[in-house]
Short mmCIF file of C-alpha atoms in Angstrom, two decimals:
data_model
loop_
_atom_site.label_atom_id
_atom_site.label_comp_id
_atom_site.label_asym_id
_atom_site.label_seq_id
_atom_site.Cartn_x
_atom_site.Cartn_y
_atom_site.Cartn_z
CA UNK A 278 -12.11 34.37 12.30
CA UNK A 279 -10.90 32.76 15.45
CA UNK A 280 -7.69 31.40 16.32
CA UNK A 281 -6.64 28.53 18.44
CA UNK A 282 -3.43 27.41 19.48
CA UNK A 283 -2.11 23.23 19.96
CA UNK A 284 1.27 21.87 20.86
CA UNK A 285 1.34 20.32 17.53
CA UNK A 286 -1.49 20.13 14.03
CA UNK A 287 -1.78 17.26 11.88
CA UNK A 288 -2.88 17.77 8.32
CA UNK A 289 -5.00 15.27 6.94
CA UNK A 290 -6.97 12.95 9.92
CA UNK A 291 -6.30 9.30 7.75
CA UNK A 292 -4.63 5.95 9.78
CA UNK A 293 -1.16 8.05 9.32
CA UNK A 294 -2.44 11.28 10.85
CA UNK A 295 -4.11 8.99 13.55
CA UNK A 296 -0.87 7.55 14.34
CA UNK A 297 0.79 10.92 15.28
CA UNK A 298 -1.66 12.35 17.16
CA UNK A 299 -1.99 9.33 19.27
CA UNK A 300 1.71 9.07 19.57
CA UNK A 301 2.28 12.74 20.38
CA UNK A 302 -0.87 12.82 22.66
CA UNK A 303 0.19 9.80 24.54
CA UNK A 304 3.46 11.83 24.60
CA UNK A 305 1.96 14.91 26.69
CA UNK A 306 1.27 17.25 23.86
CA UNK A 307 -2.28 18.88 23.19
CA UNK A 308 -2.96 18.05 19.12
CA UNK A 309 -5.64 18.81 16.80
CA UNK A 310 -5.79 16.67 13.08
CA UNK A 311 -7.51 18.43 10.11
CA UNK A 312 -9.50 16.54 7.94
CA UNK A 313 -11.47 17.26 4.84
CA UNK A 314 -13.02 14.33 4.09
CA UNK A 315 -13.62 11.59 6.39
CA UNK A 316 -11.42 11.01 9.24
CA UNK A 317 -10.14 6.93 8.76
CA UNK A 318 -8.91 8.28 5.84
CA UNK A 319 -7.79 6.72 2.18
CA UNK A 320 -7.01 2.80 3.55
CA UNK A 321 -10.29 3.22 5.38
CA UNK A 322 -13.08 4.63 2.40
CA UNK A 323 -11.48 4.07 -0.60
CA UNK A 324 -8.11 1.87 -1.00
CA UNK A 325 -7.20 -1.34 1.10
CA UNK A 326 -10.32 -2.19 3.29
CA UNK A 327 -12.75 -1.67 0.36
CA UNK A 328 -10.56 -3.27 -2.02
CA UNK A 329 -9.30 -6.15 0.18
CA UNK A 330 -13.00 -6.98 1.12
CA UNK A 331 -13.93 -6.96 -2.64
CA UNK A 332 -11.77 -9.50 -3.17
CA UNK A 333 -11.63 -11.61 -0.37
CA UNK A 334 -14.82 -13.31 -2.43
CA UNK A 335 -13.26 -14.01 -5.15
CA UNK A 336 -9.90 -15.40 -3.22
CA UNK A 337 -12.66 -17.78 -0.81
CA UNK A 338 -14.43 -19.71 -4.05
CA UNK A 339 -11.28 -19.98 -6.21
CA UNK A 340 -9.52 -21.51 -2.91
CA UNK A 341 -12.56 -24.02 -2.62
CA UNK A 342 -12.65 -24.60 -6.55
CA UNK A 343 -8.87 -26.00 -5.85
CA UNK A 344 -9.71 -28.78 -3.27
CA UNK A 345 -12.08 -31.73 -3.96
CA UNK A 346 -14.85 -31.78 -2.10
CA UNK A 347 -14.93 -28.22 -2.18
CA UNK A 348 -15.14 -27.84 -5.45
CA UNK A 349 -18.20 -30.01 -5.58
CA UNK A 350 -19.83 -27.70 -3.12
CA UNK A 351 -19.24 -24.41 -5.46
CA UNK A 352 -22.15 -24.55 -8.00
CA UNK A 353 -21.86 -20.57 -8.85
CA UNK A 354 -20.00 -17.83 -9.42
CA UNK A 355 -19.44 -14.76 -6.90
CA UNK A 356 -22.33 -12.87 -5.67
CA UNK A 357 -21.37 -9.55 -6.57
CA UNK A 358 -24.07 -8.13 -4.56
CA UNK A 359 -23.69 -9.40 -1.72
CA UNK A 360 -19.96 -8.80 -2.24
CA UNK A 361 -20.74 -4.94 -2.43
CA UNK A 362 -22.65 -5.10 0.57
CA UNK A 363 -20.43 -6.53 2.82
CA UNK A 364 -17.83 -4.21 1.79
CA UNK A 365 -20.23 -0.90 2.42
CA UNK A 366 -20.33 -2.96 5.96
CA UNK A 367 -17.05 -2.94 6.45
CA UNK A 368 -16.42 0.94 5.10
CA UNK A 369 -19.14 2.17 7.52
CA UNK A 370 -20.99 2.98 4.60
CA UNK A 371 -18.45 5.67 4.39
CA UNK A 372 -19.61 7.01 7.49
CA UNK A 373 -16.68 7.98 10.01
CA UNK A 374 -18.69 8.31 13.44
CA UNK A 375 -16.78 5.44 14.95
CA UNK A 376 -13.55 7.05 13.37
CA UNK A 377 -14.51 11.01 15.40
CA UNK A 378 -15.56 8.42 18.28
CA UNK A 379 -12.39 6.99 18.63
CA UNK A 380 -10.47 10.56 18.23
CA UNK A 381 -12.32 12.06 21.03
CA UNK A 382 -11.77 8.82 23.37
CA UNK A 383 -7.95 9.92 22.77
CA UNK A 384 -7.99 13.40 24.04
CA UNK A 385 -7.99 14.78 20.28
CA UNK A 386 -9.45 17.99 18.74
CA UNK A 387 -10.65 17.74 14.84
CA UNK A 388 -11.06 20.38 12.99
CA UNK A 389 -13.26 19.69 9.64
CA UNK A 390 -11.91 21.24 6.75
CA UNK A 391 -9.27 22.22 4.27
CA UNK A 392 -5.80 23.11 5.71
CA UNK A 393 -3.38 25.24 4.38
CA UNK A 394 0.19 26.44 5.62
CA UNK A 395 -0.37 30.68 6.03
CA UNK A 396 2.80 31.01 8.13
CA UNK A 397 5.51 29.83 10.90
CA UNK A 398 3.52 26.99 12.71
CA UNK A 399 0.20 28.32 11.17
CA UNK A 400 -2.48 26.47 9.65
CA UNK A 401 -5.58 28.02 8.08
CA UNK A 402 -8.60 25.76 7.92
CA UNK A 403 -11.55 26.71 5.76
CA UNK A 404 -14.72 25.01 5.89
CA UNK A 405 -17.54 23.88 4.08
CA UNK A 406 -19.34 26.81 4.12
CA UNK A 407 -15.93 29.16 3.72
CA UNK A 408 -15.50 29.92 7.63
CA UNK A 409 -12.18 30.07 8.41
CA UNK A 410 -10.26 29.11 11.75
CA UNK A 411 -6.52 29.79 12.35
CA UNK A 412 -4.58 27.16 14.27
CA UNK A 413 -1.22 27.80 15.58
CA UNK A 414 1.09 24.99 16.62
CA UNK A 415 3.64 25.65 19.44
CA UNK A 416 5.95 23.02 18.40
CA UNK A 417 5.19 21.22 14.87
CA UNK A 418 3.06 20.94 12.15
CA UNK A 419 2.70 17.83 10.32
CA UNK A 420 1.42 17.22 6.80
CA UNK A 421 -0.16 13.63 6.51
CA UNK A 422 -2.29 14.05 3.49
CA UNK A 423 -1.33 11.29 1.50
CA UNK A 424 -1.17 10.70 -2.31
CA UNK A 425 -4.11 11.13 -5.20
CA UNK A 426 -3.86 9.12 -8.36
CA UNK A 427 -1.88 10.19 -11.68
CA UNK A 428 -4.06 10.65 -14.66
CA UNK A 429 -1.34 10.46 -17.55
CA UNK A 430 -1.25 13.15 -20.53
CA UNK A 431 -2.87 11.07 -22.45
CA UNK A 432 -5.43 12.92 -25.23
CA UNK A 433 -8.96 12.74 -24.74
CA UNK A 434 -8.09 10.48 -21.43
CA UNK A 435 -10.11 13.43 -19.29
CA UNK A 436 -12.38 13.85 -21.30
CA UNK A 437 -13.65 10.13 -20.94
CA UNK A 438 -14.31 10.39 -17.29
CA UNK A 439 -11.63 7.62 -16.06
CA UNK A 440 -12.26 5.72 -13.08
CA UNK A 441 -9.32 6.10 -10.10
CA UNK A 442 -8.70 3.14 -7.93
CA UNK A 443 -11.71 5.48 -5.66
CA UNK A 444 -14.56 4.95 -8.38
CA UNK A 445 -12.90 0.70 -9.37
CA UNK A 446 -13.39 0.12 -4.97
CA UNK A 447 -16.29 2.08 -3.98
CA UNK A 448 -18.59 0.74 -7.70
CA UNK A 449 -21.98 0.24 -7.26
CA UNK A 450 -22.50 -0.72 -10.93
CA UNK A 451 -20.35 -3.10 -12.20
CA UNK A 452 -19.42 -2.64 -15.53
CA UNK A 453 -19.65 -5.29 -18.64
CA UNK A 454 -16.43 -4.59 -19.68
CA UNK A 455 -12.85 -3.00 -18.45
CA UNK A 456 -9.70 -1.36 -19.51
CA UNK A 457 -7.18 -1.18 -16.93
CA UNK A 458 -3.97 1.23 -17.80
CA UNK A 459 -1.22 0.46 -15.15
CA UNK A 460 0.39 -2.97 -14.11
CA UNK A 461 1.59 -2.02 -10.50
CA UNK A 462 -0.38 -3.11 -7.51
CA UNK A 463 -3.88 -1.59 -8.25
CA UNK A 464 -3.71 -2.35 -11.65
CA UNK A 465 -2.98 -6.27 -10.65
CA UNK A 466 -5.60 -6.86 -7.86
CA UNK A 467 -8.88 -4.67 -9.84
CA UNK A 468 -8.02 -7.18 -12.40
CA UNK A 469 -7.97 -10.10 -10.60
CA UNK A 470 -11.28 -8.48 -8.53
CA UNK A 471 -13.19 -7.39 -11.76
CA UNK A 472 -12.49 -10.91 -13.71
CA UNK A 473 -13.84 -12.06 -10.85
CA UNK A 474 -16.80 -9.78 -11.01
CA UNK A 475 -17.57 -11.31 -14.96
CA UNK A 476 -16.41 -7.97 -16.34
CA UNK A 477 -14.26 -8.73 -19.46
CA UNK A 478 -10.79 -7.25 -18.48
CA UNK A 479 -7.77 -5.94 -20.34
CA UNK A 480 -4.95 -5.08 -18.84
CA UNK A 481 -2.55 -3.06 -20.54
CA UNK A 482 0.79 -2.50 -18.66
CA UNK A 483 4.11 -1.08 -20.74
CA UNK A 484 6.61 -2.16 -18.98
CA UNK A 485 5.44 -5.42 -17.55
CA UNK A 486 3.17 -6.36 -14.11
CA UNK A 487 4.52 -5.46 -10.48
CA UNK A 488 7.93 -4.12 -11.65
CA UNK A 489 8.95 -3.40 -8.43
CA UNK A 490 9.03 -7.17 -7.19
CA UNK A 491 10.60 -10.21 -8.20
CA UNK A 492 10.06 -10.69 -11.95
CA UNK A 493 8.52 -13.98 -11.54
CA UNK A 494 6.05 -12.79 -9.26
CA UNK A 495 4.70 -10.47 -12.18
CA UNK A 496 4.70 -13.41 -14.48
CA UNK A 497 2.72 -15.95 -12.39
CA UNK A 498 -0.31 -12.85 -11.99
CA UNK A 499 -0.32 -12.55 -15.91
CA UNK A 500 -0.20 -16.17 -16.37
CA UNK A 501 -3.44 -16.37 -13.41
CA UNK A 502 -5.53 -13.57 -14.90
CA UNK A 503 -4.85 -14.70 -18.61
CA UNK A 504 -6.48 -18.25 -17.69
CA UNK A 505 -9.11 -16.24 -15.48
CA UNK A 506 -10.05 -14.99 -19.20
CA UNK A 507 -8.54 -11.22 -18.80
CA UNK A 508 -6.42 -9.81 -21.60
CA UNK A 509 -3.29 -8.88 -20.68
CA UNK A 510 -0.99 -6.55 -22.81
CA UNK A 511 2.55 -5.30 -22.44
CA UNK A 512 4.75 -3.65 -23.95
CA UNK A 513 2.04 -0.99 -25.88
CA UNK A 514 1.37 2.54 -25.29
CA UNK A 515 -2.32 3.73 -25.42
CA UNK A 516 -1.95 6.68 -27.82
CA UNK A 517 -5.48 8.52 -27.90
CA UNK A 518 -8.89 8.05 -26.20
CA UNK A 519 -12.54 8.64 -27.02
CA UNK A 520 -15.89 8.07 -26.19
CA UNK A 521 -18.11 6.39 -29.15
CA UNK A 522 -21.83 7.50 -29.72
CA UNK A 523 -22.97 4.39 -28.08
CA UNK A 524 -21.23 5.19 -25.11
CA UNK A 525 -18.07 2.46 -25.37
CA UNK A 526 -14.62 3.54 -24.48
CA UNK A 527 -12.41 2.98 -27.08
CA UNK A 528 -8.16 3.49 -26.44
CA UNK A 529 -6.03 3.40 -29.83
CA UNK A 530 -2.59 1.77 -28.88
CA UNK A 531 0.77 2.40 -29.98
CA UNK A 532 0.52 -1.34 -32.12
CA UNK A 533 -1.83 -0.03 -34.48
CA UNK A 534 -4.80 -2.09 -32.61
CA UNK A 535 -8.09 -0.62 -30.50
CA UNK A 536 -9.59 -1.71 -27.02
CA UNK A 537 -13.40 -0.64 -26.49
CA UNK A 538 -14.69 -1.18 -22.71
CA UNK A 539 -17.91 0.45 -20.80
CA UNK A 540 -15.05 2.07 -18.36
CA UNK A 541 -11.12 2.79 -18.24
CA UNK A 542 -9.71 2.47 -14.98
CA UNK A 543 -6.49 4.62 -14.24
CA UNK A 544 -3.68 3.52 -12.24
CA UNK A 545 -0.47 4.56 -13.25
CA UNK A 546 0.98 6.08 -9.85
CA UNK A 547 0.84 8.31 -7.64
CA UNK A 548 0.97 11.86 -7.28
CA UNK A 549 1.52 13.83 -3.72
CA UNK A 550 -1.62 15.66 -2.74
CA UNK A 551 0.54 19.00 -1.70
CA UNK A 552 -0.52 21.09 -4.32
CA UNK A 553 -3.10 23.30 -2.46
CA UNK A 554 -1.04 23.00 1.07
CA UNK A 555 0.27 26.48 1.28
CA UNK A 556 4.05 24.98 0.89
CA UNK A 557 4.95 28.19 -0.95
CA UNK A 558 4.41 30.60 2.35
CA UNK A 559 7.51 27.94 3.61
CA UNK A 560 9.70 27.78 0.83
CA UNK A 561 8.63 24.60 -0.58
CA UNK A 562 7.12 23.98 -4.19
CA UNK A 563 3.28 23.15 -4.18
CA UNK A 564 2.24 19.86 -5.32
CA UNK A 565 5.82 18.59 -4.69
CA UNK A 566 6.86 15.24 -2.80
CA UNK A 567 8.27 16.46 0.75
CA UNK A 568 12.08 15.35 1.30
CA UNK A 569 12.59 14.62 5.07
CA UNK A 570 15.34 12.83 7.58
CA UNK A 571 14.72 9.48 9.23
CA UNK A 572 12.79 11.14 12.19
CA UNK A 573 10.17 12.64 8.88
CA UNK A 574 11.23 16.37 9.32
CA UNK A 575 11.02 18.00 6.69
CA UNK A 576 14.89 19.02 5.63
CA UNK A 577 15.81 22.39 6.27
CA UNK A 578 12.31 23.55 8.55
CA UNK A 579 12.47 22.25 11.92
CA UNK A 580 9.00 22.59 12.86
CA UNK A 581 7.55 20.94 9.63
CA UNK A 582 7.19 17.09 8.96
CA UNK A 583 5.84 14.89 6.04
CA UNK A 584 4.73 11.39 7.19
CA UNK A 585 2.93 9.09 5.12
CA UNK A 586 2.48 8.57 1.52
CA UNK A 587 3.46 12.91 0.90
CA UNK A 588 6.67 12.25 1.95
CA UNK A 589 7.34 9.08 -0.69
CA UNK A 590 9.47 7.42 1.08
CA UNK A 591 7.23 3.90 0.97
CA UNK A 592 3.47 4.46 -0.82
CA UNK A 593 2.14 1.77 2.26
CA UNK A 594 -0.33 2.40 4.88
CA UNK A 595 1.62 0.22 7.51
CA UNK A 596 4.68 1.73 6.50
CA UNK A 597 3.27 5.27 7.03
CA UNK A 598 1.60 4.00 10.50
CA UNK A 599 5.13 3.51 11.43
CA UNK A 600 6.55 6.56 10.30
CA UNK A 601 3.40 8.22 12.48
CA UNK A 602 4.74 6.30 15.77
CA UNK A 603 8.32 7.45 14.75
CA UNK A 604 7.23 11.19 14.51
CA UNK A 605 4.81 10.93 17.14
CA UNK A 606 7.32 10.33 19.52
CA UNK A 607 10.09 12.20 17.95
CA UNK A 608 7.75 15.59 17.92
CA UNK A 609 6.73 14.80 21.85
CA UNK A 610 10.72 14.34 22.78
CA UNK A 611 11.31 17.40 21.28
CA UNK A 612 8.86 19.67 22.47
CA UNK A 613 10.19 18.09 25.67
CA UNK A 614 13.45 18.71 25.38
CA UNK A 615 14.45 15.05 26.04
CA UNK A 616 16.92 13.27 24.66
CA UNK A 617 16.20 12.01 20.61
CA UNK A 618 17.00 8.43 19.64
CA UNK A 619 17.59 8.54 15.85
CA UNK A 620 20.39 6.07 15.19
CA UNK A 621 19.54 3.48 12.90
CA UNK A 622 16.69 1.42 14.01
CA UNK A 623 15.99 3.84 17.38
CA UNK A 624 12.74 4.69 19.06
CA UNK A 625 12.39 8.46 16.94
CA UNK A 626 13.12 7.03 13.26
CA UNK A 627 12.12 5.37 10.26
CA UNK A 628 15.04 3.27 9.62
CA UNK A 629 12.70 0.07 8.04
CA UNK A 630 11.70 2.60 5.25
CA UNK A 631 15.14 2.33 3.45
CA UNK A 632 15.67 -2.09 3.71
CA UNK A 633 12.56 -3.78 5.01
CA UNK A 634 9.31 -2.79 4.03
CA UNK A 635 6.78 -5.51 3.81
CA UNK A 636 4.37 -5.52 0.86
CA UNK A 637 1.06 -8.18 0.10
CA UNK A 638 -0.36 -7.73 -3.45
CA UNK A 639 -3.88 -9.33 -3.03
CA UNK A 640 -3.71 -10.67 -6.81
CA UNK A 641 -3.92 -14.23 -8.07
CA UNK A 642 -1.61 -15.52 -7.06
CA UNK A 643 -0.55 -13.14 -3.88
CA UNK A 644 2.54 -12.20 -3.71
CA UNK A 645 4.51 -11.22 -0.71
CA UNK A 646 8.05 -9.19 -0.47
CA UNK A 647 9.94 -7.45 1.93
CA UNK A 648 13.46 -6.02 1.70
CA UNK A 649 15.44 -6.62 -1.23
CA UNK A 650 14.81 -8.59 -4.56
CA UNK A 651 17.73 -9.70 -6.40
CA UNK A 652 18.16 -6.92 -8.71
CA UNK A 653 18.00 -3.99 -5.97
CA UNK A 654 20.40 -6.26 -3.77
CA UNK A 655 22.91 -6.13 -6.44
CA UNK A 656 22.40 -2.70 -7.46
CA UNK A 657 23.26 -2.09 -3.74
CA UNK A 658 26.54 -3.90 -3.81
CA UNK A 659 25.43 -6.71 -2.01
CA UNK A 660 26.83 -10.08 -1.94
CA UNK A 661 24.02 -12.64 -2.52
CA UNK A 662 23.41 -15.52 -2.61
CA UNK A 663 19.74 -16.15 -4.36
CA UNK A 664 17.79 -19.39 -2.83
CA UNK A 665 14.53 -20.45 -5.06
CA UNK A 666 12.33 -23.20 -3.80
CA UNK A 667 9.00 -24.79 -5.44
CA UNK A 668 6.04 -23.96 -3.21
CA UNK A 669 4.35 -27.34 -5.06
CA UNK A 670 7.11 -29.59 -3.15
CA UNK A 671 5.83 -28.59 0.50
CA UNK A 672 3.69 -30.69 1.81
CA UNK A 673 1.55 -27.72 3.56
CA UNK A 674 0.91 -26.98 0.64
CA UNK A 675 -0.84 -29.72 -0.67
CA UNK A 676 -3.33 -29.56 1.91
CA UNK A 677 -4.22 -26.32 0.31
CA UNK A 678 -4.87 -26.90 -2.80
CA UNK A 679 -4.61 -30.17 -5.19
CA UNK A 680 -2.34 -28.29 -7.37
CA UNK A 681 -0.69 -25.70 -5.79
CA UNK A 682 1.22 -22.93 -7.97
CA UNK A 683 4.06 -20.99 -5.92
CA UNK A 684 7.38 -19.93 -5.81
CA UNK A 685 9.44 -18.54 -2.87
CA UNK A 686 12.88 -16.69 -3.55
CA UNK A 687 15.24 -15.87 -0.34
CA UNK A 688 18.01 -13.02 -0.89
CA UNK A 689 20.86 -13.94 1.51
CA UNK A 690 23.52 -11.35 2.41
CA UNK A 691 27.24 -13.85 2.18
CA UNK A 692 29.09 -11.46 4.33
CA UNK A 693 26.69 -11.17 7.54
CA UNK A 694 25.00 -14.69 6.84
CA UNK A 695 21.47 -13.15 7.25
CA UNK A 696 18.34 -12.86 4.95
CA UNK A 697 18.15 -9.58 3.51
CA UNK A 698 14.64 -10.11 1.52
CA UNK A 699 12.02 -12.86 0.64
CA UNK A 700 9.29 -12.96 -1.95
CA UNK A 701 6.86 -15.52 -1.50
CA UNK A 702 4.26 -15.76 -4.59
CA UNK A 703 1.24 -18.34 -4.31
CA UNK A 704 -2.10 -18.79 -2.57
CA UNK A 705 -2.24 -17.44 1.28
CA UNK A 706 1.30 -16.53 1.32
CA UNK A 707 0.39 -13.22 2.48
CA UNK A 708 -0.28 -14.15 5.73
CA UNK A 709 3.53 -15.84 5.97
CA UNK A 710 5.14 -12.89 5.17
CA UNK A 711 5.59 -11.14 8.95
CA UNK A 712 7.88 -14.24 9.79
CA UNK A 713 10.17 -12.87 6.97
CA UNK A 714 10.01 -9.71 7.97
CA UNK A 715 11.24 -10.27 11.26
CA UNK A 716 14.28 -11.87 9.93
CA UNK A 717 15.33 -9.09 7.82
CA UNK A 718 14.52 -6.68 10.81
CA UNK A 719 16.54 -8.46 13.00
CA UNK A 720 19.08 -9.80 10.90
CA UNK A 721 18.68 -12.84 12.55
CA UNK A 722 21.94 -14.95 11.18
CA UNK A 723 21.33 -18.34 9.11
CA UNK A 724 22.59 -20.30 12.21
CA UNK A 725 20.48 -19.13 14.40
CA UNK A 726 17.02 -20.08 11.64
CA UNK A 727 17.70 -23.35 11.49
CA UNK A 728 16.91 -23.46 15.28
CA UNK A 729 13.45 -22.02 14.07
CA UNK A 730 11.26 -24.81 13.39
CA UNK A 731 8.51 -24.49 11.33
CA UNK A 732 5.33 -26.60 11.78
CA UNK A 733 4.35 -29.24 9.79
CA UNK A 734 2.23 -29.95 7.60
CA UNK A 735 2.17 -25.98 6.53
CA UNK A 736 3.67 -24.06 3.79
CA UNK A 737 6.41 -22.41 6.21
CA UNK A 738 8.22 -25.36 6.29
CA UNK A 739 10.01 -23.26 3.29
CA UNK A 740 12.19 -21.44 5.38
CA UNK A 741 13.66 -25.29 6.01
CA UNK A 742 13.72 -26.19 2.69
CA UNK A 743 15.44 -22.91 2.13
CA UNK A 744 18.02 -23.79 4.85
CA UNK A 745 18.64 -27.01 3.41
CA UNK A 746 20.00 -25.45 -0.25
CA UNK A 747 21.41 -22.79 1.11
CA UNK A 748 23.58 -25.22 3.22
CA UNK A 749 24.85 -25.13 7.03
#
């Protein structure tokens, strides 16, 4: 067994893990990142550049279906091959040379394997073949190993082989027919992606689609994939599962009524992947969601921090990127003795985690969010004032499509006079989204927007519309 020794060790080598090393090696500190899979991580192999580049296809024809003289042009339906190969382009084929490429270029170790927590600043690492290397940090050790999916305790669910959101993005064989169990993000864009496909889709979502946003924004996704020819159903439970002699899937729900599909895709949250992580030699409960401060250390060990999805704070790649800058630095300033910015919206924290995180659901329609909706805004004791506008009545938006669907909702704060969270639901919106978020960020006050003009003909002309009701 040998032993090696780094400034600081980063569990789990994904875009999160990336961003503290880089941060904290930019920073003066020697760092190593553990990986066990393939460095580039989760966003990278199996989550939003596999599943965004499955469904840019789909989001390209329907576009040109909704202009004429486009539409003429579109005389098929989506080439699902050539929409598989593209993304295995684009996911290296899962191959993460250029990934180790880019880690070396930036001065940092990797060490290939499983890490676990065996003591003060000590991380085991046990390989493929069951070698074992100790590495001991002189400063910090951070855990960036993201979340796994939650398979529900559901009978005979297991036993069924369920597809993840890993299997629904990295197919090769696209099934006839689908049952998807979860109405959150994943479960809203494989839909949209697999009706797209020609799979026959149902949906079946409890409590409703993309609880967490504005509840129009869930409504105008059902509304898409229910003309799309998916079958969406709320407000059912599926009680048992089972696998038929002729291979179908079939789910009994809670409504007395069956669904058979060639595959069940699960995605009903999130769980923390801490469960083999050695938390216990710290004090901590294995397979537990790690509770940190604003600058991601972990409460109560100084020398331990959680950044990414493991810490649950915001379930985003970006927004764990961010929190890998924040700790990054914070970890370097600290093993430097130098002073620590961590007041609200400083250099060494996380402060956007808590008011303004950013959010694109790649459905159809897309919808866009950041900060508050009107619910959480209340709940928070806010005094709002809630601005809706028609996406249909901009004129940008008629030059995208002959019949544009949208909706735009702004959540204005009545004492401070500054937006405090936008949701923008229609076609494209996704890419007008950062504007928003800089206003929240900035708490940029309503006087100051309407010096902000937006360009016409395009659908940002909203935020003037939005000035207009709200009034000067």
């Amino acid at each position: 067994m040998t032993t090696r020794e780094y400034d600081l060790i980063v569990i789990g080598g994904g875009p999160v893990g990336e961003n503290v090393a880089d941060r904290a090696t930019q920073g003066g500190l020697s760092v190593v990142v553990v990986e066990s899979e393939l460095v580039g991580g989760e966003c990278s192999y199996w989550a939003c550049i596999p599943s965004k580049a499955l469904l840019r296809a789909g989001a390209a024809v329907r576009a040109a279906r909704r202009v004429k003289g486009a539409a003429e042009a579109v005389t098929g339906a989506v080439d699902v091959a050539r929409t598989l190969m593209r993304r295995d382009e684009l996911v290296h084929d899962w191959d993460d040379t250029s990934q180790v490429e880019w880690l070396q270029g930036a001065g940092i170790d990797l060490v290939r394997g499983h890490g676990r927590l065996t003591g003060e600043r000590e991380v085991t690492v046990t390989d493929a073949d069951g070698a074992e290397k100790v590495l001991v940090a002189r400063h910090a050790v951070v855990v960036s190993t993201g979340s796994a999916a939650l398979l529900p305790d559901i009978p005979g669910l297991r036993d069924v082989d369920p597809w993840t959101s890993r299997e629904a993005t990295g197919v090769q064989d696209v099934p006839a027919s689908l049952v998807i169990l979860g109405g959150g993000t994943v479960g809203t864009e494989m839909a949209t992606l697999y009706t797209s496909f020609g799979s026959t889709v149902t949906l079946i979502a409890r409590s409703g689609l993309l609880r967490g946003v504005e509840p129009f924004a869930g409504e105008a996704v059902e509304k898409a994939l229910t003309e799309a020819g998916a079958t969406v159903k709320t407000g059912v439970e599926v009680e048992r599962v089972s696998r038929e002699a002729d291979g179908d899937i079939v789910l009994a729900l809670s409504d007395g009524s069956e669904v058979r599909a060639a595959q069940v895709l699960v995605a009903t949250g999130r769980v923390p992947r801490t469960e083999d992580l050695g938390l216990e030699t710290v004090g901590l409960e294995p397979g537990s969601w790690l509770d940190v401060d604003d600058t991601l250390q972990v409460r109560g060990i100084r020398w331990l921090y959680a950044v990414g999805d493991v810490n649950h704070r915001a379930l985003l790649t970006h927004q764990g990127k961010y929190q890998g800058r924040a700790a990054g630095d914070v970890i370097a300033a600290r093993a430097r003795a130098a002073a620590v910015d961590d007041a609200p919206w400083g250099r060494h924290v996380a402060t956007a985690d808590h008011s303004a995180v950013p959010q694109v659901i790649f459905a159809d329609p897309e919808v866009a969010a950041v900060g508050h909706t009107e619910k959480s805004a209340r709940e928070a004791g806010l005094s709002i004032r809630v601005i809706d506008y028609d996406l249909y009545w901009i004129a940008g938006a008629s030059e995208v499509a002959d019949d544009y669907r949208g909706r735009a909702r702004a959540i204005v704060d009545e004492e401070r006079r500054v937006l405090v969270g936008a949701t923008f639901v229609g076609q494209d919106v996704g890419e007008m989204l950062h504007a928003a978020t800089i206003a929240v960020v900035g708490e940029v006050p309503i006087e100051r927007l309407w010096h902000a003009v937006p360009s016409y003909p395009t659908i940002s002309e909203v935020w003037l519309r939005w000035l207009e009701e709200y009034g000067r």
